[in-house]
mmCIF file of C-alpha atoms in Angstrom:
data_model
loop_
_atom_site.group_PDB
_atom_site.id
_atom_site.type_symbol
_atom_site.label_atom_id
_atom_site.label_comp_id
_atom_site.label_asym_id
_atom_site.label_seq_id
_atom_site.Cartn_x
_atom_site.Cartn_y
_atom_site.Cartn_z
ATOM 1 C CA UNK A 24 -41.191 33.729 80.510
ATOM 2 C CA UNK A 25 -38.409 32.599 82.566
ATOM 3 C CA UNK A 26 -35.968 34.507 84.271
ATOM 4 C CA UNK A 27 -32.626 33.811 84.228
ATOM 5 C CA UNK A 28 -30.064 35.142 86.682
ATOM 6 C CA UNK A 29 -26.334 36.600 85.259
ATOM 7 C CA UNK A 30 -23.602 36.448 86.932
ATOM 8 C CA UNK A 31 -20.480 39.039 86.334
ATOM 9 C CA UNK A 32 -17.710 37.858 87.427
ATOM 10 C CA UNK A 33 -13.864 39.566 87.195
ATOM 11 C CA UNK A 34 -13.157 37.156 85.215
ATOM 12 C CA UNK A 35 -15.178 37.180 82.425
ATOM 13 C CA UNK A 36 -15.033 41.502 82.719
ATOM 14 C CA UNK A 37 -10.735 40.493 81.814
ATOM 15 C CA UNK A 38 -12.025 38.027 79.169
ATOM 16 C CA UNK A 39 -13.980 40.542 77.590
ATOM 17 C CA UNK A 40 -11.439 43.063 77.380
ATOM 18 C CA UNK A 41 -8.872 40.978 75.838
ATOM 19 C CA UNK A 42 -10.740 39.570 73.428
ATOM 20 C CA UNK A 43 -11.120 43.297 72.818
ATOM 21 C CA UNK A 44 -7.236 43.967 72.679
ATOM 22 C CA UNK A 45 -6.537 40.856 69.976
ATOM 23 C CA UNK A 46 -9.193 42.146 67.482
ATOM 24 C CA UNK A 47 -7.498 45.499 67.742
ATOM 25 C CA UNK A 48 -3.992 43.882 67.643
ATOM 26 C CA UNK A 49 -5.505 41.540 64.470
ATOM 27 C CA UNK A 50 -6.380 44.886 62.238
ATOM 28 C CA UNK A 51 -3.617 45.721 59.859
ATOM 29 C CA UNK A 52 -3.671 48.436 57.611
ATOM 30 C CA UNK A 53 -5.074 47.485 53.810
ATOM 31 C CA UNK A 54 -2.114 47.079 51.265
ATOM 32 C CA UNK A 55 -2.321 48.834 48.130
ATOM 33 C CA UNK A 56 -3.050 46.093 45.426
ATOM 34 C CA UNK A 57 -0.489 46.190 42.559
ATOM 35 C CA UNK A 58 -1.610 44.644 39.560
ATOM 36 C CA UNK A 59 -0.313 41.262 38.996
ATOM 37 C CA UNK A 60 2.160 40.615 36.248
ATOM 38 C CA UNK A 61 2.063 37.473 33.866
ATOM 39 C CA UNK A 62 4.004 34.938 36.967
ATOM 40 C CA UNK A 63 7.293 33.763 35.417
ATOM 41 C CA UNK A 64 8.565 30.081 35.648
ATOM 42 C CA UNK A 65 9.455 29.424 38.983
ATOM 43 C CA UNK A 66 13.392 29.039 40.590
ATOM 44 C CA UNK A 67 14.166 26.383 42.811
ATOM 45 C CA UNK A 68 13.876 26.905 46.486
ATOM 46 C CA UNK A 69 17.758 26.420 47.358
ATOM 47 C CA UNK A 70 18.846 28.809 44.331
ATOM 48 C CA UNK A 71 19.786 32.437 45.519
ATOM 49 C CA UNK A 72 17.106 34.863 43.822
ATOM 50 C CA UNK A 73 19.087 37.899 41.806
ATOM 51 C CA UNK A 74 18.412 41.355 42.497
ATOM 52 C CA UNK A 75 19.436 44.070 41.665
ATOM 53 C CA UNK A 76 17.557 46.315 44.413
ATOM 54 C CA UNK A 77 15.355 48.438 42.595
ATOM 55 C CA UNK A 78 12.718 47.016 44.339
ATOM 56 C CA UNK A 79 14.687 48.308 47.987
ATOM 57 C CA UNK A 80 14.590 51.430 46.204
ATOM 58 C CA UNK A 81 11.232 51.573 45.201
ATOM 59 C CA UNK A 82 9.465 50.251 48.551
ATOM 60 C CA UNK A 83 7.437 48.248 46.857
ATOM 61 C CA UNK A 84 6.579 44.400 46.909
ATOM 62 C CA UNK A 85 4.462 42.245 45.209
ATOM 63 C CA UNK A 86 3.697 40.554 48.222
ATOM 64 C CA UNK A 87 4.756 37.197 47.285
ATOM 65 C CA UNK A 88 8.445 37.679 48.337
ATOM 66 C CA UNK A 89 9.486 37.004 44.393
ATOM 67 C CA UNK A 90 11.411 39.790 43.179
ATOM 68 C CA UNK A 91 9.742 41.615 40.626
ATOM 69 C CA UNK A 92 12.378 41.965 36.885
ATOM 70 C CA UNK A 93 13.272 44.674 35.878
ATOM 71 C CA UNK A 94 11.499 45.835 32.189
ATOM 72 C CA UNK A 95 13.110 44.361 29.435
ATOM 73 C CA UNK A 96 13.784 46.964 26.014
ATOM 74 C CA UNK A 97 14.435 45.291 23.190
ATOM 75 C CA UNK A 98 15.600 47.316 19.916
ATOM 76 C CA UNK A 99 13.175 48.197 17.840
ATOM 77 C CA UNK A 100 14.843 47.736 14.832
ATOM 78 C CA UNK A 101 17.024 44.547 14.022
ATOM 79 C CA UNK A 102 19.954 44.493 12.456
ATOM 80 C CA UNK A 103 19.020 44.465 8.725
ATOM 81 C CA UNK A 104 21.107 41.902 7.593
ATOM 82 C CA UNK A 105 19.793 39.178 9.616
ATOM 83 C CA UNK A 106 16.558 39.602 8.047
ATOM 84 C CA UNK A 107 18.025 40.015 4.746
ATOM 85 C CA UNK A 108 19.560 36.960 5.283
ATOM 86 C CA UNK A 109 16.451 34.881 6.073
ATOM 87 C CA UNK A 110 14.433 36.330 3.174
ATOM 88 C CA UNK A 111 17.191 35.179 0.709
ATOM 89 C CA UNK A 112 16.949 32.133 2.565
ATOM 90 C CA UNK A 113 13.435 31.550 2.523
ATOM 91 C CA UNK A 114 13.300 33.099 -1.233
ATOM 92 C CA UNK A 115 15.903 31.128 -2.891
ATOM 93 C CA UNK A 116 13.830 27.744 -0.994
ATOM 94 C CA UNK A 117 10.887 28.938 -2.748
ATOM 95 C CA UNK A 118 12.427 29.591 -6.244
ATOM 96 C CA UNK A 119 14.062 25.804 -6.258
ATOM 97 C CA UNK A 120 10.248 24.779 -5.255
ATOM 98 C CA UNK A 121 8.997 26.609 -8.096
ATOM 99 C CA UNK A 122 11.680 25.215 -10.340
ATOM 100 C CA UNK A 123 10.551 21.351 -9.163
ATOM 101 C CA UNK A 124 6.884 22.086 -9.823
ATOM 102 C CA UNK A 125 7.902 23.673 -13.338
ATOM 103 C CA UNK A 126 9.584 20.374 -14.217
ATOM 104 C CA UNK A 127 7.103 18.589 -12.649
ATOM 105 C CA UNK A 128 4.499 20.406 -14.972
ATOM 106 C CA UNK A 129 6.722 19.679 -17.810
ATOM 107 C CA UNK A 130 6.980 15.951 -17.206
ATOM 108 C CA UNK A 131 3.491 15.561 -16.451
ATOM 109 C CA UNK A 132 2.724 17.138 -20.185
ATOM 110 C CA UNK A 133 4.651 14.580 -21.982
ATOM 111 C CA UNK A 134 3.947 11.724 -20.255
ATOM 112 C CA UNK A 135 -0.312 12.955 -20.946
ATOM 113 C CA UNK A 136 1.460 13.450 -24.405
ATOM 114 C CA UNK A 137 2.748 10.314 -24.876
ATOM 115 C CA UNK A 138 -0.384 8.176 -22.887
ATOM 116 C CA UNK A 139 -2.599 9.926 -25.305
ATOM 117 C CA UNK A 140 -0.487 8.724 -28.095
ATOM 118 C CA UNK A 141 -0.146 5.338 -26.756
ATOM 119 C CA UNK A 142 -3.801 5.338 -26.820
ATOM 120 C CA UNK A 143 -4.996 6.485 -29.938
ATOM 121 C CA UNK A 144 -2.547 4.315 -31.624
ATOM 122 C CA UNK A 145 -4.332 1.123 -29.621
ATOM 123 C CA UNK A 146 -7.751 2.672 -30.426
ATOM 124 C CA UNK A 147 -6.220 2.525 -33.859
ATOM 125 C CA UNK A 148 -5.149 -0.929 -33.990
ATOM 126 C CA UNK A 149 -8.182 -2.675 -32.314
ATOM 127 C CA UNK A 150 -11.001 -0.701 -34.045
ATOM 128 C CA UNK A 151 -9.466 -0.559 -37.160
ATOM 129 C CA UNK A 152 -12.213 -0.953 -39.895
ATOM 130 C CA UNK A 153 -10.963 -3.913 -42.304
ATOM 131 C CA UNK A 154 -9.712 -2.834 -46.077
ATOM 132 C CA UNK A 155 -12.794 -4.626 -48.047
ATOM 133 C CA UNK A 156 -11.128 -6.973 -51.173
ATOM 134 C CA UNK A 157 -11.953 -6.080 -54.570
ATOM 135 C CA UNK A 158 -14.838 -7.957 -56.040
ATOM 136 C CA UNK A 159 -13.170 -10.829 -58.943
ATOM 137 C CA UNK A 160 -14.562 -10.716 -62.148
ATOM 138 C CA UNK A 161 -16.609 -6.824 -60.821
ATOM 139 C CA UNK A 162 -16.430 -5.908 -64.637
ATOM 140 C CA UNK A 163 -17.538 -9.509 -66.216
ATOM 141 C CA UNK A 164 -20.568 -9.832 -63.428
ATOM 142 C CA UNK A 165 -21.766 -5.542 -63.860
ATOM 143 C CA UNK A 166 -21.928 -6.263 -68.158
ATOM 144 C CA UNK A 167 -23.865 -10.259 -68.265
ATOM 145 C CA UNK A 168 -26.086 -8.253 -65.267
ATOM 146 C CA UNK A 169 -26.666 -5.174 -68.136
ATOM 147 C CA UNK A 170 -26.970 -7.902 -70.812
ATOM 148 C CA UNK A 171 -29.671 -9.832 -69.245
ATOM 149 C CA UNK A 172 -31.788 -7.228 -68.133
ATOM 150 C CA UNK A 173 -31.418 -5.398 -71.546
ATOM 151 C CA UNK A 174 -32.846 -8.336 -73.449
ATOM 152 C CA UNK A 175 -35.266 -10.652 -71.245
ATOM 153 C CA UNK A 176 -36.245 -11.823 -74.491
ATOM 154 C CA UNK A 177 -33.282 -13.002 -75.821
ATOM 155 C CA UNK A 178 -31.113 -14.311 -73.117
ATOM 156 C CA UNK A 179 -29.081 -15.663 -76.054
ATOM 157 C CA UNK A 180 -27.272 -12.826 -76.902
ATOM 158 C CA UNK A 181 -25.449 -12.297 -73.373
ATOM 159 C CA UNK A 182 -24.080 -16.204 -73.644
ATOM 160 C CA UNK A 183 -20.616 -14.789 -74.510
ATOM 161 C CA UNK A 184 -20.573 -12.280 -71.450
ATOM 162 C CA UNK A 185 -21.752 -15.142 -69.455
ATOM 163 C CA UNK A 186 -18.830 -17.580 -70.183
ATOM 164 C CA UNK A 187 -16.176 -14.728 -69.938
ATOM 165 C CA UNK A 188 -17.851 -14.211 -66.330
ATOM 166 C CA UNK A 189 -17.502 -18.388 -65.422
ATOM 167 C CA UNK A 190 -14.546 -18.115 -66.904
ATOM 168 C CA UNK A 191 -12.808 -15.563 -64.592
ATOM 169 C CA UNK A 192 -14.455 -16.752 -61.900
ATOM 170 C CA UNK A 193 -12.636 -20.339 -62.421
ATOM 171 C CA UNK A 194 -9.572 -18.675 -63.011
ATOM 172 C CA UNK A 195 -9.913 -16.738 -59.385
ATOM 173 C CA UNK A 196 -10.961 -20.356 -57.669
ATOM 174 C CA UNK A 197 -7.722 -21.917 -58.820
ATOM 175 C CA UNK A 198 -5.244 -18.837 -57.815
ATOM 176 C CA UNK A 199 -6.952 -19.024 -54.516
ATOM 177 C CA UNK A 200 -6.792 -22.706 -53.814
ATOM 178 C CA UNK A 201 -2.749 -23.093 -53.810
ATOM 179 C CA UNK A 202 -2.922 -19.391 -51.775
ATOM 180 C CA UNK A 203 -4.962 -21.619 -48.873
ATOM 181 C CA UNK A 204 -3.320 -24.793 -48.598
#
């Protein structure tokens, strides 16, 4: 193919070699990762961080130049009468709830009680099937009715039951008339 000439020079022999001397200058030893913790809320830049130099002691950073808190214990068991306290609290809350929905229950029964009574006593009122009136004269009409079909022959002999019947029946006409006007 073609040939191409190269040309070494001292100065690219010097660029060489320091190109060589930064890479090894570059390398830095590999940190030991620590695992991160949960990152807490941040300070403001001009505020002084607190520490307490336990992490001096230790030799160890996180990396991020935050200091790293110390573990917090809390006591594992609270004072009982806080507790106490806030079930009698939440327990006497739910008794007085229990008493409200008790008289709620209560009311709510006599005011169905008293709806349903109010109701049947309409139902009562509107649907109530009439009293029918006594027949006039029932007795006079049943015995001229028995006469006549007794003797078809004779209608003759149930003339007296037949006046009595006209008879009452005039008698009712003229009580009712005054009764109307």
């Amino acid at each position: 193919m073609g040939d191409f000439p190269i040309q070494i020079s001292t100065r690219l022999i010097d660029r060489l070699t320091e190109d060589d001397e930064k890479v090894k200058k570059r390398t830095k030893k590999t940190k030991t990762r620590v695992p991160r913790e949960p990152r807490l809320p941040e300070t403001k830049v001009d505020q002084p961080q607190i520490s307490d130099g336990s992490e001096q002691q230790k030799g160890t950073s996180t990396g991020t130049g935050w200091a790293v808190p110390p573990p917090l214990f809390m006591p594992v068991n609270q004072p009982p009468y806080s507790v106490s306290a806030e079930l009698d609290a939440i327990r006497s809350v739910v008794k007085e709830s229990e008493n409200v929905v008790e008289k709620l229950r209560k009311q709510e029964k006599n005011m169905v009680q008293e709806v349903t009574q109010k109701a049947k006593d309409l139902h009562d009122k509107e649907f109530k099937i009439p009293e029918p009136k006594p027949m006039p004269c029932l007795v006079e009409s049943n015995a001229w009715m028995t006469c006549y079909k007794e003797n078809t022959n004779d209608l003759t002999k149930c003339a007296p039951l037949a006046q009595n019947f006209a008879e009452c029946a005039r008698r009712v006409r003229q009580l009712a008339k005054p009764a109307d006007k």
